[in-house]
RNA sequence: GGGCGGUUAGCUCAGUUGGCUAGAGCGCAUCCCUUACAAGGAUGAUGUCGUGGGUUCGAGUCCCUCACCGCCCACCA
C-alpha cells in the first residue's frame, strides 16, 4: 500500500527507483516479432570524445518523447543506442592527454599500444555517456547498444567497403586534400572551418627570362612581372605565371618565361580567363589583383586545376608538418639550382619561410608592395591551425559516378546522374520539398498566373514552393513526375521528409554540388582500410595467362567473391593485360580471411596504414545497428527507421551519407522523417562548445531541477526556430554546489512539483472514499450526445458541480486531441505547453478548487478527477517519465477501477496497466467535447475573477467573507441561478444572499459587471476608490467601443469581412456599450 | 560571394492558412503560510511587435527596402 507522499517532489529520491523498475521489467526492450507496427529511431551516436552537453540532452529528450509516445500508442517501438568512435576527434584528445600526462607524443608509441590508450578513453567516456542517457530516462533498448567500432559494426564497414569497391565506386586518387599539419591527416571539406584572419597581400616581382622576343621587341619596358599572393612561401613550387588573355600586356608577353627568384627555375607565362583583371574600382579581388597569378599546382586548389589544364609540373615543397622540405616530391635537379640560399629555407616552418622569402625579395628589390588583407582561411576543426592544401594519395568514394550498366540521364539542372549516390539522395527527397527545375515551372506557373503578387516569386521558383508548399502541391494537376522520375518507380523515391521543411534545401543544394568523398584518414584510431598493396612493383609483369601462381590465386578468389582487385585505375576481373607500372590494390572482403591475407603478406603486400573517415561507419548506422549485412529480422522490421532527430550542422556530414548508403546497399531510405532541432547557445548567443568552456552537463541540470524538469523545459523550448539561448549560472543554492544551472528550468521543475501535489491531493480524497462509494452513479439518461448539451453526470450531485465536471472533461478531450496532434507534427513546444496549461490552469486552478468542498461526498467528482489524472499522466509521460510513473503506482492503488468509470462517462478507453510506460495512449474522446459547457463555465470564471478583483481593490482580507447579491437577466436566470452561487462561495469566499433577475443594488455595494450579470459586493462602497476603479474601467470600455465602432463604421469591413466576424464585432460592441452604461450609472450615483 | 534564421514585456521565448482589445515562464509590485503545492495562491504594472514603404475592410502575421545579431555553404590568388 503506497504510503503518504512527501509534500514536495524530490527527483533524486524517486528517479533511481523508477529506473530500476523499468529495468526490471525490460520495459525498453523490443523484439522484431513483437506486436504493433514497427517504429524505430537510431540515436545519433555521440562521440566518445567527451561527456554529453545540453545539445545532446535536447536531442535525446525529443527522441525519447517520440519513442515513449509511439510505444504507448501501440507501435513496436525500438530506440537503438550507441556511440561513435569519432576518429580524429578522439585520437586528438587522447594525444593531448598523453602529452600532458606522460610527456610523450603519439609517434613514440607502437600503433597497437596507442590504440589501446584510445580504447581505454573510449571505454571511460562510453560509460559516462551511457550513464548520462540513462539518468535522463532515455528509454533506449540498452540490450542493443552499439559502438561504431565493435565487431558487428566492423563487419558492416568491411562489407560496405567491399561492395563499393566491387561496384567501382571507390578509387585511389592523388589530390590536394585539406591537410592538417598538426594532426597530420586529411580532413573532409566539412571538417574545415573558415576563419577570418588579418593577412597581407604580397606583390612579388618575377624577372622575365631573357629570350629572343627581347630582340624582336627591344622597346619593351617590361623586365619583370608582379604577382600578387597571400602565400609567398609557396612560390618555391610555382610552375607557371598566368595572365588573362584580355589583359593589354598579354600580347607582349606571349611565349615569354619568367625566372623564378631563389630557385632560378624558368617557368612559362600562360594565359587563362581565370585570372582576375586588375581594376581599382572593381570588387575586392580586382582591386588587389596585379593581373599576374603565380601558379602553384601542388599547393593551391585553383592552381591544381590550372596545372592539369596546362600540364604543369606539380612541385611539392612542403613536408607533412608544413615545413619546407625537399623530400616530398621536389625534383633534385630543380632544387640544386637554388643552391645555398635554398638550403637555408629547408626545414623552416611555412610561416618562418614566408618571412624569410619576403625578406629576401625586399633585399633584392623585388618586393613591390605589401598590403594588409583580411580574408578567410580554412582551419582544422580539431587543431585549429590553418589547413594546408596538400598533395597526397587518398581513397575516394565516387558520389556522382554512374551506378550499374544502364545509362541513366542527369537529374534536371544538375550534373548528377539519376543512378549515382548523389542522385539517390536527391531522388529520395519528398516531392513537395524538392525544388527541381522541371516540375517547378509548372507549380510556380499555376500559382503565379493572374496573380500580381506572385510575380516576383515566380521568378524565383524555389520561393514559390517555399511560400506555400501545401497549396502548391494540391493545386498542381498532379505532382508531375518528371519524365525520368516515373520510370524507375523505386520504392524509396520521395520517401524522405525534412521537418522543418526549409532544411530540405540544404540537403538538396549539397547533393547538387557534391564532390567525391575522401574517406581515408591518416590516423590510428578507426577502421583500417581493407586494401592490400605492394609498395614497389616486382620486376616482372603480372597478367592473366602468365604462369603466375599469385595472380591465378587472386583471380580465383575474385571469382569466389572473396576479394576485388584494382590496377591501372580500373577493376581487374582476370581477363585484362596489366602494364608494368600498374599498382595492384586488393580489397579483401573479410580481413580475417587469413588464407588470402597470409598469402598477400608473404608476397610483400601490406595493408593500407590509413583508416576510414569516421563518417563512413556512421553512414551505415541505421543498418549496422540492426545487424546488416546479415539479413536479420531486426533489419527487416525496423529499417527504414522512422524518424531521425539531429542537428542541422550534420545534414551534410551524416544525413546525406546515410541516405546514399542505405539506398545503395538496401534500396531503402535510412529513415522517413528527419527532424532538425534547434541549436542551444549560451546566454550570449554563442554556440556551446568545449573550447569556449560554456558547455553544460545535463547531469548538472538534473541535479538542480530533476530529469523531468529538464526534459520538460527542453521540450517547451523546441519550436521551429533555429537557435535557442540558455543563460547559465553557477548553482548557488544550498550552499552552492559549484555546478551549472539555469533558471530556465524552473518552469519544468515547478510543474513536476505541481503535478505531484495535485495527485497527492487527489489521492488523499480518493483513497479513503473509494470504499464507501460502491454503488456507481445511475446510468445517465440518453447517452452523451456528441458536442451537444454535454453530460449530466450524476443524479446525485448538485447540478452546479456537474457543470464543472462536464467542463473539465471537455477540456480533457481537447488536450488529448491537441497534444496528440502536436506530437504528430513534431510541435514539441505546444505539446508541452498544452499539457502545462491544462493541468495547472484548468485542472488545478479551477476544477480542483471547485470540487474541494464536495469531493469526499461525491463519487462522480472523484471519478472525474481520477480520470483526468489518469489521462494527464499518460499524456505527460513521454516528456516527464519519472514523476508520472511514480504517481501512476499510487493512482492505481487509490483508484483501481477508474477505467470502468471512464467508460461510463463517454466510452473512454483507458485500459489499466501496472506500469505507465506500458499504458495505452488515450484516444480522443470526442463525445466529451462540450463547447456549451466551456462557454458557460467561462462566464463563471469571469464572474469569479471580477469578484476577486473587487475584493483585492478594496483590500478585503482573503479570509473575510463578503455578502454578495447578483442581478442576472431572466433569460439566464433559470440555469444560472444555482450555479454561480456555489462557485462564487467556493472560489471567491463570498456569502450569496440572493441571485435573480430582479435584485436591486444595495446602496453600499461595489459592483462587478460580467456580460449580462451584475454582482453586488455588500458593504464595500468607498466613494474615492470606487470612483477611481469605475473611471478606469470606463476608460478601457470607451477605448474598445471606439475601436469596435470604427470597425463597424467602415462599410468595406461590414461588406467584405466574413459575416460571423461582423456579427461577433456587433456583439462585442453591444456588450461594451451595455457595461459602459452601467458603469456610468454607478459613477453618477456616487 | 550564395543561402537560411532571428529581431515581440527587464530576461528567455510563444503567437500554425491575415481578424489581437498581442500571450507564457522567470523577474517585478501588493496581499495571503486558506487543511495538495510558498517550487504555492490571488491581484496588478510593463510592449509605437527592429526601420521605412506596399497589399488589404483589416498586418506581429503577406510583399519589398534598409539596419543589426547569428548560423550554414562556397577552391577566399
Coordinates of N, CA and C in Angstrom, one line a residue, chain A residues 15 31 57 60 81 103 109 246 307 384 388 450 461 583 670 743 825 870 909 1004:
Chain A
X15 N 13.8 9.1 -8.9 CA 14.3 8.7 -10.2 C 15.0 7.4 -10.2
X31 N 11.4 -6.7 -29.4 CA 11.8 -7.7 -30.4 C 11.1 -7.5 -31.7
X57 N 21.3 16.6 -24.7 CA 20.1 16.4 -23.8 C 18.8 16.8 -24.5
X60 N 18.1 14.1 -27.3 CA 17.7 12.8 -26.8 C 16.4 12.8 -26.1
X81 N 20.5 2.6 -29.2 CA 21.6 3.5 -28.7 C 23.0 3.0 -29.2
X103 N 54.0 13.2 -21.2 CA 55.0 14.0 -21.9 C 55.5 13.3 -23.1
X109 N 55.0 5.8 -29.6 CA 54.4 4.5 -29.2 C 54.2 3.7 -30.4
X246 N 42.9 38.8 -72.0 CA 42.3 40.1 -72.4 C 43.2 41.2 -71.8
X307 N 47.0 23.6 -63.4 CA 48.1 22.8 -63.6 C 47.7 21.6 -64.5
X384 N 42.8 23.5 -35.1 CA 42.6 25.0 -35.2 C 43.7 25.7 -35.9
X388 N 46.5 23.1 -44.9 CA 47.4 23.2 -46.0 C 46.8 22.4 -47.2
X450 N -2.1 35.1 -63.2 CA -3.2 36.1 -62.8 C -3.0 36.6 -61.4
X461 N 11.7 30.4 -58.5 CA 10.8 29.3 -58.3 C 10.8 28.7 -56.9
X583 N 49.8 -0.5 -60.3 CA 49.9 -0.9 -58.9 C 48.6 -1.7 -58.6
X670 N 17.1 5.4 -45.3 CA 17.5 5.1 -43.9 C 16.4 5.4 -42.9
X743 N 17.9 29.1 -14.5 CA 16.6 29.3 -14.0 C 15.6 29.0 -15.1
X825 N 3.0 16.3 -35.4 CA 3.6 17.4 -36.2 C 4.9 17.8 -35.7
X870 N -5.5 10.3 -14.6 CA -5.0 9.1 -15.3 C -4.6 9.6 -16.7
X909 N -11.6 4.7 -23.5 CA -10.8 3.5 -23.2 C -9.5 3.9 -22.5
X1004 N -24.8 50.4 -0.5 CA -23.4 50.3 0.0 C -22.6 49.3 -0.8

